[in-house]
Short mmCIF file of C-alpha atoms in Angstrom, two decimals:
data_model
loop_
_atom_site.label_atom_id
_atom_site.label_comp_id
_atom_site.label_asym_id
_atom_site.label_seq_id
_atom_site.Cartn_x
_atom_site.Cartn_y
_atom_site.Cartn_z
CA UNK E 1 10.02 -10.97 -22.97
CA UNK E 2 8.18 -12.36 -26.01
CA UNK E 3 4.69 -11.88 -24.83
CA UNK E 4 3.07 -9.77 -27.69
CA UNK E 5 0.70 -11.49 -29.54
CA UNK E 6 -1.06 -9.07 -32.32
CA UNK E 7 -3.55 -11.51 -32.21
CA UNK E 8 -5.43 -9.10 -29.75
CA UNK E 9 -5.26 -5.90 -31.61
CA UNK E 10 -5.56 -7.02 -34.96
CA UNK E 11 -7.60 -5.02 -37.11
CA UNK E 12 -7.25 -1.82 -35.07
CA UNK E 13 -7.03 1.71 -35.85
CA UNK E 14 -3.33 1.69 -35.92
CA UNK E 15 -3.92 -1.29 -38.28
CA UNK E 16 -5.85 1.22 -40.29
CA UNK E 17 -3.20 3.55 -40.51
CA UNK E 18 -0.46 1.31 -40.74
CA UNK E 19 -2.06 -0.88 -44.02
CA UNK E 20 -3.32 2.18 -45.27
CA UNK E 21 0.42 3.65 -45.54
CA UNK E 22 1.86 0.16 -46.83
CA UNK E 23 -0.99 -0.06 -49.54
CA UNK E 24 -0.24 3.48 -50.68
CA UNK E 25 3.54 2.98 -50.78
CA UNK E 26 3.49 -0.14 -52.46
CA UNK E 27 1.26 1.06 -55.25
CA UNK E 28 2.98 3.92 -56.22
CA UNK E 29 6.20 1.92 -56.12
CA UNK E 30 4.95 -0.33 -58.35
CA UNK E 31 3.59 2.17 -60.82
CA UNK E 32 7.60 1.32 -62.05
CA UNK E 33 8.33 -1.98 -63.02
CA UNK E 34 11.90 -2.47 -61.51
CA UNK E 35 11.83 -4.87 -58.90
CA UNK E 36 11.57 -3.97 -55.11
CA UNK E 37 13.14 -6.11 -51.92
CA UNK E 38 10.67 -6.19 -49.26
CA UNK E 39 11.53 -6.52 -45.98
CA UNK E 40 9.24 -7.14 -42.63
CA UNK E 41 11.03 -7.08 -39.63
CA UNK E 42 7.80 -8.15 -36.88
CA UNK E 43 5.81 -10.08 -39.62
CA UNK E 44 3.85 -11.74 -36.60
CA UNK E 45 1.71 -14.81 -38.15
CA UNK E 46 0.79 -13.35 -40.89
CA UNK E 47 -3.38 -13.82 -41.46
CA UNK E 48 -6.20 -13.19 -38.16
CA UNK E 49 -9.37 -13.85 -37.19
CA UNK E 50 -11.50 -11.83 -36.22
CA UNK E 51 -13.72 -13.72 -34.38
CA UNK E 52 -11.18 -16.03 -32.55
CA UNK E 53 -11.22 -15.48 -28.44
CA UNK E 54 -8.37 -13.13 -28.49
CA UNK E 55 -9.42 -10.95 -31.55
CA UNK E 56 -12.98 -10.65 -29.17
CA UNK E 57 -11.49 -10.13 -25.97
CA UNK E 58 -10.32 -6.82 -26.53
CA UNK E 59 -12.81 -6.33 -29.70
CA UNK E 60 -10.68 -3.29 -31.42
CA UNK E 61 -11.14 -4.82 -34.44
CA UNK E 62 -14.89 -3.24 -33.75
CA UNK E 63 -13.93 0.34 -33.80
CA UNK E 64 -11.13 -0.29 -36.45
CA UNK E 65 -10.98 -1.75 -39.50
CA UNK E 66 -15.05 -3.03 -38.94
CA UNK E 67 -15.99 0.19 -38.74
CA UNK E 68 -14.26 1.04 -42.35
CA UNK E 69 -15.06 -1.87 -43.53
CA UNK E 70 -18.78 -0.98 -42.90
CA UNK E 71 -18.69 2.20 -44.89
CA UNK E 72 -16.48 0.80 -47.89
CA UNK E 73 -18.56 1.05 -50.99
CA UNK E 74 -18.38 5.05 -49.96
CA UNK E 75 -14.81 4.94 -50.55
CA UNK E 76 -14.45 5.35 -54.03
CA UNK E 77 -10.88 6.27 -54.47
CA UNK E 78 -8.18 4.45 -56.22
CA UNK E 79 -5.81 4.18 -53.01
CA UNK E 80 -8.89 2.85 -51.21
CA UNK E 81 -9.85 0.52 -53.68
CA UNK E 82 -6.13 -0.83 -53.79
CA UNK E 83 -6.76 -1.40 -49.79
CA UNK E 84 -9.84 -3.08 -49.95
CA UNK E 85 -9.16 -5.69 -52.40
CA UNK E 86 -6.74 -8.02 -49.81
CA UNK E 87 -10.19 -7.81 -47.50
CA UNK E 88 -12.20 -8.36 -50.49
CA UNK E 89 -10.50 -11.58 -51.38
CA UNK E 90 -10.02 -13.43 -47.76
CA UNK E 91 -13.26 -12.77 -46.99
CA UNK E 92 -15.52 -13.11 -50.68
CA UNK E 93 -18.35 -15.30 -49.75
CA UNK E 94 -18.65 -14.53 -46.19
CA UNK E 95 -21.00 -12.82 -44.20
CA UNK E 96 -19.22 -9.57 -42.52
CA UNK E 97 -15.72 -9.02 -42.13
CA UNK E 98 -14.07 -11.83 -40.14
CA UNK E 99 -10.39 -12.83 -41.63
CA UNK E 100 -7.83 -9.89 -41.46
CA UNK E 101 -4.84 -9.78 -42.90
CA UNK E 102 -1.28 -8.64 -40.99
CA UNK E 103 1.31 -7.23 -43.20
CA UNK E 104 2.74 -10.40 -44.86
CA UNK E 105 -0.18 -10.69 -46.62
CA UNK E 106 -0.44 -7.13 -47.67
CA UNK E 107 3.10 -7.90 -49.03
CA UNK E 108 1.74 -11.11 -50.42
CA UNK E 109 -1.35 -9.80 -52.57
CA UNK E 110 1.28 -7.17 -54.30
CA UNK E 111 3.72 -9.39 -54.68
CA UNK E 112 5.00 -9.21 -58.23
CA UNK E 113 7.50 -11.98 -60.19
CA UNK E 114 10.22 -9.50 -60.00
CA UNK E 115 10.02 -8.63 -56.29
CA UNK E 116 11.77 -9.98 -53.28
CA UNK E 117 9.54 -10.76 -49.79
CA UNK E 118 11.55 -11.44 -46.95
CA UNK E 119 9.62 -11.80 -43.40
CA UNK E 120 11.25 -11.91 -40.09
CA UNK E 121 9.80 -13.27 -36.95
CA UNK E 122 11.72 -14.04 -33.67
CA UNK E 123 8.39 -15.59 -31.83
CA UNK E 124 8.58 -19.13 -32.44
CA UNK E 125 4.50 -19.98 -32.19
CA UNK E 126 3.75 -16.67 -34.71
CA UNK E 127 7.23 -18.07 -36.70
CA UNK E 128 4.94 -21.05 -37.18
CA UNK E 129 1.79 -19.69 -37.45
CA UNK E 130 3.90 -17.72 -40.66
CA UNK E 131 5.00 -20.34 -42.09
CA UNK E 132 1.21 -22.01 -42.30
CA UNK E 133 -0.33 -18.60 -43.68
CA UNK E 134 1.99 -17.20 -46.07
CA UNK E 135 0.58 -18.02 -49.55
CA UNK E 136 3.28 -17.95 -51.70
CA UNK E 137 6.60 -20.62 -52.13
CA UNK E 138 9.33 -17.95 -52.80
CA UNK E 139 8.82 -15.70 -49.42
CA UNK E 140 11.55 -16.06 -47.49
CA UNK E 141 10.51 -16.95 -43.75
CA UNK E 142 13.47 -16.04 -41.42
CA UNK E 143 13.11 -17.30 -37.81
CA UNK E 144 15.27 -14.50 -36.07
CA UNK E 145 15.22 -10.77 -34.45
CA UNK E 146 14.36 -8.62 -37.97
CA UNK E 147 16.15 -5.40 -36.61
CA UNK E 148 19.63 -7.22 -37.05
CA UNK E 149 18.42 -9.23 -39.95
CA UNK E 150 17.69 -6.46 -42.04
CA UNK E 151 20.94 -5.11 -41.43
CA UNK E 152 22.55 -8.07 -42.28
CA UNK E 153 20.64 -8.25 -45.41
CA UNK E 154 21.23 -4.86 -47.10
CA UNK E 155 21.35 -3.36 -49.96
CA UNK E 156 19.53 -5.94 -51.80
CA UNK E 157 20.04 -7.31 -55.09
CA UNK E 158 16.87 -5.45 -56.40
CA UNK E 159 17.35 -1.95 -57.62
CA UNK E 160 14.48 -0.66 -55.06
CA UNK E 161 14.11 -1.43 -51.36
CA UNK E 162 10.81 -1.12 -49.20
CA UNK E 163 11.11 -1.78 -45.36
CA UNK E 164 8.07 -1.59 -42.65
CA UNK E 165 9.71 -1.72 -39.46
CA UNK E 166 6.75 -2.74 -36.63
CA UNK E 167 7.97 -3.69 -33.15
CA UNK E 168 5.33 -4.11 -30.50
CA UNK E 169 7.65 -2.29 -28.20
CA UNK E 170 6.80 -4.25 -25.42
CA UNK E 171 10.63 -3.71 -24.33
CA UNK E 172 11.23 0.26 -23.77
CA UNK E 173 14.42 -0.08 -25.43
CA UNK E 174 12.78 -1.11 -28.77
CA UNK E 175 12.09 2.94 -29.30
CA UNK E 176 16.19 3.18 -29.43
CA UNK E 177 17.14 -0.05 -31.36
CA UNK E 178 14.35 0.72 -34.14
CA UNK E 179 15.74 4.12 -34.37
CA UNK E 180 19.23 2.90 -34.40
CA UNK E 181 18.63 0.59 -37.22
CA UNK E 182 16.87 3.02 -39.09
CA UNK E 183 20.02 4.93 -39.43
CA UNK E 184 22.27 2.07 -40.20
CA UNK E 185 19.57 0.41 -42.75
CA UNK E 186 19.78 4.33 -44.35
CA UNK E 187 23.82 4.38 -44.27
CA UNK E 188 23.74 0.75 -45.71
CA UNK E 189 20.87 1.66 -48.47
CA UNK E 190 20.38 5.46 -49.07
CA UNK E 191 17.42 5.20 -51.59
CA UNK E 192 15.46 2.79 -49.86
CA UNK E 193 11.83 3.79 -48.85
CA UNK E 194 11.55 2.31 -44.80
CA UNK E 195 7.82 2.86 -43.14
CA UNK E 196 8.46 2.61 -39.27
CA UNK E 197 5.22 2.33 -36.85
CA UNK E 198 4.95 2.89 -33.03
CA UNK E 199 2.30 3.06 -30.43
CA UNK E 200 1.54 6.98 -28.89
CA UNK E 201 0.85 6.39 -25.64
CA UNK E 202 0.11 8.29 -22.56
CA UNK E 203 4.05 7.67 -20.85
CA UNK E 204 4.89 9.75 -23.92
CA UNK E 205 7.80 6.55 -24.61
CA UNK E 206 7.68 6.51 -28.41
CA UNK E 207 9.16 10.06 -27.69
CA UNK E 208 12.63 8.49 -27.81
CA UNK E 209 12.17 7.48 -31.52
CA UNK E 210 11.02 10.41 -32.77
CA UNK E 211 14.42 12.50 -31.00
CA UNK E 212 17.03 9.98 -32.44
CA UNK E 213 15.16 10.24 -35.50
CA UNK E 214 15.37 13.99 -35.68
CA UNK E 215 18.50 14.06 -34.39
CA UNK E 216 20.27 11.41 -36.73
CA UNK E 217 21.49 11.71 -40.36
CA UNK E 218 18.87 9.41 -42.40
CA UNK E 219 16.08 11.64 -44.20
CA UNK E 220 13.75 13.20 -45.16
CA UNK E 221 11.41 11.65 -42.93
CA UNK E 222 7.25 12.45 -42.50
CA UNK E 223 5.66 11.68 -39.24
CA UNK E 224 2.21 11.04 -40.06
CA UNK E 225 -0.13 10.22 -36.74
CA UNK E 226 -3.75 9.30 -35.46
CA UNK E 227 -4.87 10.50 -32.51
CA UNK E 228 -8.40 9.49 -30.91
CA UNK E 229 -10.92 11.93 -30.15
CA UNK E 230 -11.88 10.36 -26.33
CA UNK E 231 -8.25 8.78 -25.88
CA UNK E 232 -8.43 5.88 -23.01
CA UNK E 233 -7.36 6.45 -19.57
CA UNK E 234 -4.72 4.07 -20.30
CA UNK E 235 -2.89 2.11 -23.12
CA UNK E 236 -2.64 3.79 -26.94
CA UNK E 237 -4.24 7.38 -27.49
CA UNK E 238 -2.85 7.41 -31.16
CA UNK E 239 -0.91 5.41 -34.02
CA UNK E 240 2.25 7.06 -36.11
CA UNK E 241 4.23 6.40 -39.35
CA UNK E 242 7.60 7.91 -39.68
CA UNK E 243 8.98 7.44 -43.46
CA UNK E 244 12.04 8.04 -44.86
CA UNK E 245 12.28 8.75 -48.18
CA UNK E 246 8.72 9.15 -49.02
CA UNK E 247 7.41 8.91 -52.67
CA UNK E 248 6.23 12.24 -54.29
CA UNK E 249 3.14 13.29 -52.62
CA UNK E 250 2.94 10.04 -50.90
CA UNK E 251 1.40 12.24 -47.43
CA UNK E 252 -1.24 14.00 -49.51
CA UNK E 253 -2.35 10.95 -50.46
CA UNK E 254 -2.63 9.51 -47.48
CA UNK E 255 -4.38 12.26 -45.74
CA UNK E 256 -7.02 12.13 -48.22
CA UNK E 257 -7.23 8.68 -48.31
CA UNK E 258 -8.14 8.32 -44.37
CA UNK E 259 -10.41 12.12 -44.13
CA UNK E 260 -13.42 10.46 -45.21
CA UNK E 261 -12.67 7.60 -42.51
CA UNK E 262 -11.71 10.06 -39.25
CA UNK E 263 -14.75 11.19 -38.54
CA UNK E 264 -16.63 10.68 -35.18
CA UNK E 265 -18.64 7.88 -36.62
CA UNK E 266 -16.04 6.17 -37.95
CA UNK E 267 -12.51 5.96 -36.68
CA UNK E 268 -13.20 8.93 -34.17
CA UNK E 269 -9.72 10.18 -34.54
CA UNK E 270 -7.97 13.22 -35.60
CA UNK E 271 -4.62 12.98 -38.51
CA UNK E 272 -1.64 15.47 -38.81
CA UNK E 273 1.47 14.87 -40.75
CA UNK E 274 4.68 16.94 -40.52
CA UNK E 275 8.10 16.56 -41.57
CA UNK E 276 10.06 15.09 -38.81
CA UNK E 277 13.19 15.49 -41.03
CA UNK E 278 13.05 17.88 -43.25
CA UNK E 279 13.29 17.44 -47.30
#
């Protein structure tokens, strides 16, 4: 059932709105300097390129991160600024935007001395792959299903706890089991701040996570989603976030942070943000 490679979608929209979130969170974390566990539960291989035969076989890098990536020097905000510097540095010298970083190295770059990285990765070719592109010594590389690893590995010894929770879903009953672990992770470590994503797709299946989410104990929880203007006649009309225990104002934030990027000539794609589980 392992099939998913990100290697094809890397740099999409839901990219976009998925590094967007994790670049937001972990700098207003880190405005305190008590150290944070990180967790990554589908860390896939870690760094892509963009111009490798996958990456151009679909080519949503093209109307994803290329296309902010294209306007950058009119985003002049500090959450923006904080995103672009991970592009800025694996690709300074180079013409265009070609190497794209998945969320290890987003972890990586913010990495400070006093915080814990711990990436999971069941696949054993993207396990590998991790284990080549992951920059720093004291990461923790865990070869193993990261739903049940993260439960086995809470609370952490750090005071604070950040988990992004990413299945491809390519097995329908990843909707349940990432909603299921959300709850336990929440039961095992109340105050820790957990970004889930998931695909919105025409069969309406990520539907499942966002019921047992409402319906279970763990919040708050904000559902923040993409949608595209002309969705496809098949595959993923929009991206979500769900997070529980937000920082202050974190969805302000990140609504202004991805209006000046939404528009028809960029991302073509609408936002809304709600609370799934109220405060």
């Amino acid at each position: 059932m392992l099939s998913y490679l990100h290697a094809y979608h890397a740099g999409n929209i839901a990219d976009v709105q998925k590094h967007a979130a994790l670049s937001l969170t972990l700098s207003m974390m880190q405005t305190k300097p008590s150290a944070i566990a990180c967790f990554d539960t589908h860390a896939g291989r870690g760094l892509y390129d963009l111009q490798d035969e996958r990456a151009r076989k679909t080519a949503e890098a093209d109307s994803g991160i290329q296309q902010v990536w294209a306007v950058r020097d009119t985003l002049v905000s500090d959450d923006w600024q904080h995103f672009l510097q991970p592009l800025e540095a694996l690709n300074r010298g180079g013409a265009g935007l070609r190497y794209y970083p998945g969320s290890p190295r987003w972890f990586c770059h913010w990495k400070r001395a006093q915080d814990a990285l711990t990436l999971f990765e069941l696949h054993g070719n993207e396990n590998d792959q991790l284990h080549r592109k992951v920059p720093l010594p004291d990461v923790r590389i865990r070869h193993e299903d990261g739903l049940k690893g993260l439960l086995r590995s809470l609370p952490p010894a750090a005071p604070r706890l950040l988990v992004l929770m990413d299945p491809s879903y390519e097995i329908r009953s990843d909707y349940a089991d990432t909603a299921r672990t959300l709850a336990r992770a929440w039961r095992q470590c109340r105050h820790g701040v957990y970004l889930v994503w998931y695909p919105i797709l025409l069969d309406g299946g990520h539907q499942v996570l966002l019921d047992l989410v409402s319906e279970g104990q763990a919040g708050p929880v904000i559902r923040h989603e993409l949608r595209l203007q002309s969705p496809p006649e098949r595959g993923m009309i929009g991206s979500g976030m769900l997070v529980l225990n937000p920082p202050w104002q974190w969805q302000h934030r990140l609504e202004a942070m991805l209006a000046p990027v939404c528009g028809a000539d960029i991302l073509a794609s609408t936002q809304q943000w709600d609370w799934l589980v109220p405060e």
